[in-house]
Coordinates of C-alpha atoms and ligand atoms in Angstrom, one line a residue:
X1305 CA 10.3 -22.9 13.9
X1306 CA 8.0 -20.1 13.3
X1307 CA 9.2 -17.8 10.5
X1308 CA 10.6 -14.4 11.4
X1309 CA 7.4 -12.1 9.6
X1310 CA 9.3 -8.7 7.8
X1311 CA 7.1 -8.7 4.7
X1312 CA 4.4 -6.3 6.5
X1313 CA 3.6 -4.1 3.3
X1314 CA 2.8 -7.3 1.6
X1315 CA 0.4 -8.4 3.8
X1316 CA -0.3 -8.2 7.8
X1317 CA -1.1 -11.3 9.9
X1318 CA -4.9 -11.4 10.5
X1319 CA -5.7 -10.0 14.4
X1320 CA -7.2 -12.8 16.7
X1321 CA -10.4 -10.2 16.9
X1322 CA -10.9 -9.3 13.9
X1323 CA -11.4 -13.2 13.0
X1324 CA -13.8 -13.3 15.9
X1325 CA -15.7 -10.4 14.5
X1326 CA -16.1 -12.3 11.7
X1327 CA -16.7 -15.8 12.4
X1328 CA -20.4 -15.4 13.0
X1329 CA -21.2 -14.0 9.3
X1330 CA -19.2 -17.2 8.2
X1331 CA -21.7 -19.5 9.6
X1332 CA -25.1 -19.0 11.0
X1333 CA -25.2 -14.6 10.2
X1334 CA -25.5 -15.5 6.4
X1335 CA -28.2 -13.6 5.7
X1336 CA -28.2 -11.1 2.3
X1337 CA -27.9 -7.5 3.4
X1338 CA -30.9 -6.8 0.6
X1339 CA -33.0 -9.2 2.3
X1340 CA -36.1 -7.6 4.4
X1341 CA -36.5 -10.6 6.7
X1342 CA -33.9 -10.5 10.0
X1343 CA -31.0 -12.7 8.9
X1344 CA -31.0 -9.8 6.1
X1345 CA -31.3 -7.2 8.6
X1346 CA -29.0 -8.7 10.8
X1347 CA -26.3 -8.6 7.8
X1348 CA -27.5 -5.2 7.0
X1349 CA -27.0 -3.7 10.2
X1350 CA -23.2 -5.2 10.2
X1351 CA -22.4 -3.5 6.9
X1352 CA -23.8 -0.4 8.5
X1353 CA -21.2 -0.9 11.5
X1354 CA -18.8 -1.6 9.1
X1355 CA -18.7 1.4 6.7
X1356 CA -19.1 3.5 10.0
X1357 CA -16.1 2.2 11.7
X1358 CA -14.1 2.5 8.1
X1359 CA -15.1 6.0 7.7
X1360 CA -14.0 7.1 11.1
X1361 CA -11.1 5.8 10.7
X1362 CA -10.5 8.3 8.0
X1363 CA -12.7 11.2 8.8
X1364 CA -15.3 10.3 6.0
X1365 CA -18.9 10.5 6.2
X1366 CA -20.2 6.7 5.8
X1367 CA -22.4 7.6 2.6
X1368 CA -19.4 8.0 0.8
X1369 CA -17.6 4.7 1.2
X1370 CA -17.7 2.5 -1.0
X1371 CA -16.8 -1.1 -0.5
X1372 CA -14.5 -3.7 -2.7
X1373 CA -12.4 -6.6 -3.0
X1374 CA -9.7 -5.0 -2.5
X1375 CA -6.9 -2.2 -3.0
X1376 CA -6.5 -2.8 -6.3
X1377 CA -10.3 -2.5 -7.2
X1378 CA -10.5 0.2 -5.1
X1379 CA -7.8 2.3 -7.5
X1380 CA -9.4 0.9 -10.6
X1381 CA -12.9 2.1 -9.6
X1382 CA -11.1 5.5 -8.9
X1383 CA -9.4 6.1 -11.7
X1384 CA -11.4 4.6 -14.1
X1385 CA -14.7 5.7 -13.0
X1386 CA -14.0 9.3 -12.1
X1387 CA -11.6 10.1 -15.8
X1388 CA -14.6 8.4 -17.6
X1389 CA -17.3 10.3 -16.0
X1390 CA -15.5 13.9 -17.1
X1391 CA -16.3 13.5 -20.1
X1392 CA -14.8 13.8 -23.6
X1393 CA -13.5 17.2 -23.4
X1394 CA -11.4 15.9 -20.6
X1395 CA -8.9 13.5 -21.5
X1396 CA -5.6 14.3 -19.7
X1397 CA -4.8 12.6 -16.4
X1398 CA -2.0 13.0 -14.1
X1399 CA -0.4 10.2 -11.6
X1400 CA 3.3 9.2 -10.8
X1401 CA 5.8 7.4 -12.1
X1402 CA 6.1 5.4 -8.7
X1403 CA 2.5 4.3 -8.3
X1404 CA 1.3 0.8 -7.6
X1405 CA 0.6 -1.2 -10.4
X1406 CA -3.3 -1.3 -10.1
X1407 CA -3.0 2.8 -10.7
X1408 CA -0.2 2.6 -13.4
X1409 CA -2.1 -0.2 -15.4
X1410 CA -5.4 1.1 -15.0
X1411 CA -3.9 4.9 -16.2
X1412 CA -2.3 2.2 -19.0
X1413 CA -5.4 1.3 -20.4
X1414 CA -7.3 4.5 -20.3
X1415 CA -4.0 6.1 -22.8
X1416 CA -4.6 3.1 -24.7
X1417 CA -8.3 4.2 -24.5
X1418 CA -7.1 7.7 -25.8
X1419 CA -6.3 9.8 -22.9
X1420 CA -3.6 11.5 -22.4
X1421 CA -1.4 9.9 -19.5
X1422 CA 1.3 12.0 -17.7
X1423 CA 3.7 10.4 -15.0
X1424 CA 5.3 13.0 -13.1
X1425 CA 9.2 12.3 -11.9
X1426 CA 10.2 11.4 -8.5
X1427 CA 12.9 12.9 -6.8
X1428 CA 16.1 11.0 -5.2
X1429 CA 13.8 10.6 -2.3
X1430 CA 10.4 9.3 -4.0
X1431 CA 8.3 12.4 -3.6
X1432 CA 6.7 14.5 -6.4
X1433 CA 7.7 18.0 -7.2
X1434 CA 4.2 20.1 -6.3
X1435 CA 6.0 22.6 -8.7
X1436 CA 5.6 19.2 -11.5
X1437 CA 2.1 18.9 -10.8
X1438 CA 1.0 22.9 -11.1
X1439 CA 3.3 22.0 -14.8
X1440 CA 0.9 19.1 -16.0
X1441 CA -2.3 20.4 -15.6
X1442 CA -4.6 21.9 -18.3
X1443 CA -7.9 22.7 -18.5
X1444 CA -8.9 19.5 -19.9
X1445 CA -7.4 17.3 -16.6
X1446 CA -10.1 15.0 -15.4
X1447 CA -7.8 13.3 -12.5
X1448 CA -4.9 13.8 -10.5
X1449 CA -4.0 10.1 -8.9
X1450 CA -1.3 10.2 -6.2
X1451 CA -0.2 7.9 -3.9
X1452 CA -0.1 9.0 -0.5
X1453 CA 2.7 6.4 0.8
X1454 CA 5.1 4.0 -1.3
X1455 CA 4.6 0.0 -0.9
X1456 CA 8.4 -0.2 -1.6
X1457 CA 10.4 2.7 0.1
X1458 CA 7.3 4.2 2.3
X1459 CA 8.2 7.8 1.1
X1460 CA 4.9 10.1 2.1
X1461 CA 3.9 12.4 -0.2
X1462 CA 2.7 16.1 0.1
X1463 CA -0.9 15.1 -0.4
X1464 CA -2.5 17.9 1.1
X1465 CA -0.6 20.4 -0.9
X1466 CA -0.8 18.4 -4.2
X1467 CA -4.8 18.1 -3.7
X1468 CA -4.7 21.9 -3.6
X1469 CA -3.0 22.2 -6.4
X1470 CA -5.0 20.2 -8.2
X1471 CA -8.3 21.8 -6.6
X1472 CA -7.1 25.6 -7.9
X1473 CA -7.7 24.0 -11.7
X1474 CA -10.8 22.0 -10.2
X1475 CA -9.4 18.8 -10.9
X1476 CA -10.7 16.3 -8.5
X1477 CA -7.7 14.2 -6.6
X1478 CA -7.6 10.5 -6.1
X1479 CA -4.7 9.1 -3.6
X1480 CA -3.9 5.7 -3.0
X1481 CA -3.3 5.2 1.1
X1482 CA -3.2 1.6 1.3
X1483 CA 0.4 1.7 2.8
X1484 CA -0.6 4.6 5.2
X1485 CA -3.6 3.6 6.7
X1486 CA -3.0 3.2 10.5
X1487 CA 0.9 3.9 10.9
X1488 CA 0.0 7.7 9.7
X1489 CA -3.0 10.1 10.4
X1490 CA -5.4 10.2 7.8
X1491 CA -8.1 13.2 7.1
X1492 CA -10.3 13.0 4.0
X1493 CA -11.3 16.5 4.7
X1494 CA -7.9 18.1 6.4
X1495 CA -6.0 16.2 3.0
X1496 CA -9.3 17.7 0.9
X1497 CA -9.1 14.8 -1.6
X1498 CA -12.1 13.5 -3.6
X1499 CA -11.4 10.1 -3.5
X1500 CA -9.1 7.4 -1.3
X1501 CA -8.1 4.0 -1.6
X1502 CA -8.0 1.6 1.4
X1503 CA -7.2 -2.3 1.0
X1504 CA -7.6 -4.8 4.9
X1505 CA -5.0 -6.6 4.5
X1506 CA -2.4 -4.1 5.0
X1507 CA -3.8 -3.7 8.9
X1508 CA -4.2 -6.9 9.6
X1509 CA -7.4 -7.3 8.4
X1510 CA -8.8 -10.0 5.6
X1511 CA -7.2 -10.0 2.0
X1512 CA -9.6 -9.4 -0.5
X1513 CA -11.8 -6.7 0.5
X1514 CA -11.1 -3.2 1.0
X1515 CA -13.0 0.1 0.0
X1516 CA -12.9 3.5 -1.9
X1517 CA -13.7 7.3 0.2
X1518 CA -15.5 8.8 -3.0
X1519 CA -16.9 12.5 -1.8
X1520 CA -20.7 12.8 -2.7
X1521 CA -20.5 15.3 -5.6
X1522 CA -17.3 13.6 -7.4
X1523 CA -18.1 13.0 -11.0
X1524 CA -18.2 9.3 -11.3
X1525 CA -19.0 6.5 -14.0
X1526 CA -19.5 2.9 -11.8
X1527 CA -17.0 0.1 -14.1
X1528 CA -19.8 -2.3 -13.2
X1529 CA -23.3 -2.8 -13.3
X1530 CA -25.6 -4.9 -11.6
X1531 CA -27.9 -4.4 -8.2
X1532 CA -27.7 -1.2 -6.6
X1533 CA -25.4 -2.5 -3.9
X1534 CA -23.3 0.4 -2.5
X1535 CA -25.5 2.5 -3.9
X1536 CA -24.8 1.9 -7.1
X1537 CA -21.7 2.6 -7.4
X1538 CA -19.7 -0.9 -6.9
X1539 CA -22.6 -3.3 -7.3
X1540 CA -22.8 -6.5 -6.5
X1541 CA -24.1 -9.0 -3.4
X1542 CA -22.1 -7.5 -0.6
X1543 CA -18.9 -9.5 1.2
X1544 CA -20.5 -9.4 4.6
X1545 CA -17.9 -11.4 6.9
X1546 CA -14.9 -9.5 5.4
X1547 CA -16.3 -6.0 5.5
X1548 CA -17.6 -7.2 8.9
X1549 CA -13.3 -7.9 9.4
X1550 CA -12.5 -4.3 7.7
X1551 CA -14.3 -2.1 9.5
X1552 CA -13.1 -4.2 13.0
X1553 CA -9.6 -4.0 11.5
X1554 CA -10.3 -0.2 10.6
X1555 CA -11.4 0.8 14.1
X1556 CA -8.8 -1.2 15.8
X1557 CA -5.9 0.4 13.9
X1558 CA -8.2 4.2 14.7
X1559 CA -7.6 3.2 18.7
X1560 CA -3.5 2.1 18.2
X1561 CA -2.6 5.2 16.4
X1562 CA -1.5 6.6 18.8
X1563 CA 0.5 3.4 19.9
X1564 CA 1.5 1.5 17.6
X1565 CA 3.3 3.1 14.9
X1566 CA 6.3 5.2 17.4
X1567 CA 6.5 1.6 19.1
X1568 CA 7.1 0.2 15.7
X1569 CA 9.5 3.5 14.5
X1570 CA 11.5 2.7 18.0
X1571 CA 11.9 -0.6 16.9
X1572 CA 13.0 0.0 13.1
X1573 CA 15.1 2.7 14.0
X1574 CA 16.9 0.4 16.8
X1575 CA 17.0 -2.3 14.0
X1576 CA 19.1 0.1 11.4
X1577 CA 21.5 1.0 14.0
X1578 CA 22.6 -1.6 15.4
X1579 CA 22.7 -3.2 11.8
X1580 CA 24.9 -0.4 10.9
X1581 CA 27.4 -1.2 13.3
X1582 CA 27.5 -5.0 12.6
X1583 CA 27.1 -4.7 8.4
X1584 CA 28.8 -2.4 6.0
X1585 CA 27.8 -1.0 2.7
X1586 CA 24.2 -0.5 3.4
X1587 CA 22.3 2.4 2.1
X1588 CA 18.5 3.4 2.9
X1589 CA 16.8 4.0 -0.1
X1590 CA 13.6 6.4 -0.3
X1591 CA 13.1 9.7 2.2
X1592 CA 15.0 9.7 5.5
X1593 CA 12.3 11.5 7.2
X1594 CA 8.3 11.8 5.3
X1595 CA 8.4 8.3 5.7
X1596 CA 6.2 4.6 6.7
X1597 CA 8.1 4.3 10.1
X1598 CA 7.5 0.5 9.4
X1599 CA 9.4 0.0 6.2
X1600 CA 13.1 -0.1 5.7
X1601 CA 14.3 -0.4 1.8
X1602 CA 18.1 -1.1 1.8
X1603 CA 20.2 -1.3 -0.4
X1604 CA 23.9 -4.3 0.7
X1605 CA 26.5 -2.9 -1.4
X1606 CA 27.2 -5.6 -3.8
X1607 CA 24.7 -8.5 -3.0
X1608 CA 22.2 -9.6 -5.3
X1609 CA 18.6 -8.9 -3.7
X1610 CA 17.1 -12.2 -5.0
X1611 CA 20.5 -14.7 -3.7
X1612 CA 19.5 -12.5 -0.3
X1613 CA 15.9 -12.9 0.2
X1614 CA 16.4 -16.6 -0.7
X1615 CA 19.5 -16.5 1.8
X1616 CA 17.1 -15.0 4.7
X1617 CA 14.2 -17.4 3.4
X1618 CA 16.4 -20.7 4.4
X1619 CA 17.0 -19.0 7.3
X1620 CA 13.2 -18.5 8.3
X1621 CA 13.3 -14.7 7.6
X1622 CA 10.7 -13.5 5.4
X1623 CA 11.8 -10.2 3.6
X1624 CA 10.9 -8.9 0.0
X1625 CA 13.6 -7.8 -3.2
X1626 CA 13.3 -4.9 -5.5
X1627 CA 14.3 -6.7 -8.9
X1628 CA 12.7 -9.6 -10.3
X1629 CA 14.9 -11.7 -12.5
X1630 CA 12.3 -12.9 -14.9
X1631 CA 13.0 -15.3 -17.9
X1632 CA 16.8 -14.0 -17.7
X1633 CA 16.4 -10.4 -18.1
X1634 CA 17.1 -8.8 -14.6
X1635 CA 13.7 -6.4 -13.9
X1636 CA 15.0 -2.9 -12.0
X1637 CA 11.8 -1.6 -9.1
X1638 CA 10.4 0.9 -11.2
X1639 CA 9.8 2.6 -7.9
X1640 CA 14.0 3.2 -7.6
X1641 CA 14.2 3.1 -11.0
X1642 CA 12.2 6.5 -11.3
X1643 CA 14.2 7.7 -8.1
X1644 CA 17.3 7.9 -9.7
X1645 CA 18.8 5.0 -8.1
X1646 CA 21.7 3.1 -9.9
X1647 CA 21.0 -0.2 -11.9
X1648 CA 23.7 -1.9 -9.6
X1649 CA 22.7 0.2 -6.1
X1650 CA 18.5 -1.0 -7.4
X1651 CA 19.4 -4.5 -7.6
X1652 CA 20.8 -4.9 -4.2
X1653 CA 17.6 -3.7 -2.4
X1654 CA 15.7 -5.6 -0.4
X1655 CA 12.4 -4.2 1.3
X1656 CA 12.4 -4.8 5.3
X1657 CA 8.6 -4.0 6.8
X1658 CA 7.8 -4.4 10.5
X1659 CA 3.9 -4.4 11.9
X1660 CA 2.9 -4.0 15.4
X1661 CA 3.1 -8.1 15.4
X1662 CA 6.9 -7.3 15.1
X1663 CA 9.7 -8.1 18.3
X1664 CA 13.1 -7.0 18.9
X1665 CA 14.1 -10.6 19.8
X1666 CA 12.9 -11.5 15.5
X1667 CA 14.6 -8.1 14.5
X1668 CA 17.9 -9.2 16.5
X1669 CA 17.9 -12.5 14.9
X1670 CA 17.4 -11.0 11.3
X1671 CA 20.9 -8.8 12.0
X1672 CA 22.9 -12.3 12.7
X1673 CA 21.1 -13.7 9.5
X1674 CA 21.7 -10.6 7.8
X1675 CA 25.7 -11.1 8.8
X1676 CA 25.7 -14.5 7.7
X1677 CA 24.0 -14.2 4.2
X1678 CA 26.0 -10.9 3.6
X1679 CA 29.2 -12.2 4.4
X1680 CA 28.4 -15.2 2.3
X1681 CA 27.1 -13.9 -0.7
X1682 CA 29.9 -11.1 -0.6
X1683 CA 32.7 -13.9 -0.6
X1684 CA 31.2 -16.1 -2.9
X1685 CA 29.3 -13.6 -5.2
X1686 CA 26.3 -14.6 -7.7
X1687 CA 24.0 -16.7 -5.6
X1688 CA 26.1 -18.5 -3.0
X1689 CA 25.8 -21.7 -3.8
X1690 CA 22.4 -21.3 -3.0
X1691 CA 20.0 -24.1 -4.2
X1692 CA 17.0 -22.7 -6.4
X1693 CA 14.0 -23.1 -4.3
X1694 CA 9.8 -22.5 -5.4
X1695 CA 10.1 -19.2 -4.1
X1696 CA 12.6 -18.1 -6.5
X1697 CA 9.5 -17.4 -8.6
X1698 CA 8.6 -14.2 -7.6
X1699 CA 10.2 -11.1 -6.1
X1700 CA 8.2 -8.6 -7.0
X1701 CA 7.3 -6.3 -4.1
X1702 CA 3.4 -6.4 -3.0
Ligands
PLP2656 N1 -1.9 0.0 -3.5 C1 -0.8 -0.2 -2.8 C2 0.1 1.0 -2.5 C3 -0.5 -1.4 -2.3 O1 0.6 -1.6 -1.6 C4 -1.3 -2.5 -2.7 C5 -1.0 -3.9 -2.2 O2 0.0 -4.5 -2.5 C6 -2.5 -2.3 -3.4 C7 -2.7 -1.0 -3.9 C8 -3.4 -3.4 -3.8 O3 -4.2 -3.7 -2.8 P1 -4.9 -5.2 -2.8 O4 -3.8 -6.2 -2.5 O5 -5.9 -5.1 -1.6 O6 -5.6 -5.4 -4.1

């Protein structure tokens, strides 16, 4: 039986075309982009293609992406190469207290380097206070990092008004949009940010490659030195078949926008009501409207997240939880955590997140296993009998 797919914001399903696109550099298109002979040029040109079709997906000017292997490189490069670059006499930075990890541990490390780290609140909804961000800065800011949609509760952020915020004390604005790229509209130049995070993988593209908007003119220090790759600025021989699959990911999630993501918001919003009707005791955690239309973070009044994903995973339901339960301790999302959201009302989340791969026939199944495993785990409490399985290892959300 093929597995019902709900673990979207994790990762997406690769598209059947976006393979094809880049099958050919997998085999006999081999050549080195830096190579003048015409398997080079041939790789060349489709890194060209590539960063064109990534930066109109986001309004950018090609020149000023920059590709990696990932999201999570692409927020390290960000944060650590545009605080370093400003200098000593700028040493505060300013992010969230609901960013990914690869922002909240690279903005770890550069405190533990000597700067001076604020994480501004959340409220009950997951969206900074603009008011919170006029508060933290100082003359000696050198970043504002802000993610412009959550991986757990898809809350969207005011990103345009917090980058002009930031902009009135010329600080220059990083946001992560890994989570928003193709289910929301995305302007470099109406947000005005400086730099901008993308990751493939989220749009049903390749993992392990993905790419940073930084705007020519951004102070910036590259993290690692090499060839002059990407001019300079991420070094390195470049990953020709999976930027090839990017930028064919990037331009085919450009062309559903308009599509996809109220096919996918009809289908969620269907999903929640009719599992309203047939469960009780649920609660939707994060902002009821400024929202991912694809991701649904609810909270079943008393039911262990973890006894329910493993529940919905027997059932051939793959869904994420918001608590890891790690050597004993019991780990709370520091996503509703920082939201305000109970210890008992956090532990019974569980993250639901639809693509356009998603059907209503999957979503109607899920209810009946959602029934089931509710029902069960409510009458039976702690994990319902349910054998420990492998993928009791990890439920930390992607
Ligand atoms: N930022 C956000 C908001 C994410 O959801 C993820 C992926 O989980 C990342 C960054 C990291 O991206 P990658 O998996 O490409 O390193």
């Amino acid at each position: 039986m093929e597995p019902i797919y709900l673990d979207n914001n994790a990762t997406t399903r690769l598209d059947p075309a976006v393979l094809a696109a880049m099958e050919p550099y997998l085999r006999d298109r081999y050549g080195n982009p830096s190579s003048v002979h015409a398997l080079g040029r041939a790789a060349r040109a489709a890194v060209r293609t590539a960063r064109e079709e990534v930066a109109g997906a986001i309004g950018a000017a090609p020149e000023d992406i920059v590709f990696t292997s990932g999201g999570t490189e692409a927020d390290n490069l960000a944060i650590f190469g545009i605080a370093r670059a400003a200098g000593p006499a700028r040493r505060r930075v300013v992010t969230s207290s609901i960013e990914h990890p690869a922002v909240l541990e690279a903005a770890e490390r550069l405190e533990r380097e000597g700067h001076d780290v604020i994480r501004l609140p959340v409220d009950g909804q997951g969206r900074v206070r603009p008011d919170d961000l006029a508060n933290a800065l100082r003359g000696d800011t050198a970043l504002v990092s802000i993610m412009f949609a959550n991986n757990e509760v898809g809350t969207i952020q005011p990103i345009r008004e917090l980058a002009r915020i930031a902009h009135a004390r010329d600080v220059p604005f990083h946001t992560d949009a890994v989570q928003a790229l193709g289910k929301t509209p995305i302007d470099v130049d109406t947000l005005d940010v400086d730099a901008l995070t993308l990751s493939a993988h989220k749009i049903h593209g390749p993992v392990g490659v993905g790419a940073l908007f930084l705007r020519r003119g951004t102070p910036f220090e590259p993290t690692i030195v090499g060839g002059g790759q990407e001019g300079g600025r991420r070094p390195g021989s470049e990953n020709v078949a999976s930027i090839v699959g990017m930028g064919t990911a990037a331009s085919l999630a450009r062309s559903r926008l308009a599509s996809d993501p109220h096919r996918v918001r009809d289908l969620a919003e269907r999903f929640l009501r009719k599992l309203r009707a047939t469960v009780d005791g649920i609660e939707l955690n994060g902002a009821p409207r400024d929202r991912l239309s694809n991701c649904l973070n609810l909270s079943f009044e008393g039911v262990d997240a973890e006894a329910l994903v493993v529940s919905l995973d027997l059932a051939g339901v793959c869904v994420s939880a918001g608590s890891a339960c790690s050597s004993g301790t019991l780990e709370i999302s520091h996503v509703l955590g920082a939201m305000g959201l109970s210890p008992e009302r956090a532990r019974t989340a569980i993250r639901i997140s639809l693509s356009r791969d998603t059907k209503w026939v999957e979503l109607d199944q899920t209810i009946s296993h959602l029934e089931r495993s509710v029902t069960r785990i409510r009458t039976i409490g702690g994990d319902a009998g349910i054998p420990s399985s492998p993928a009791k290892i990890s439920y930390r959300f992607r």
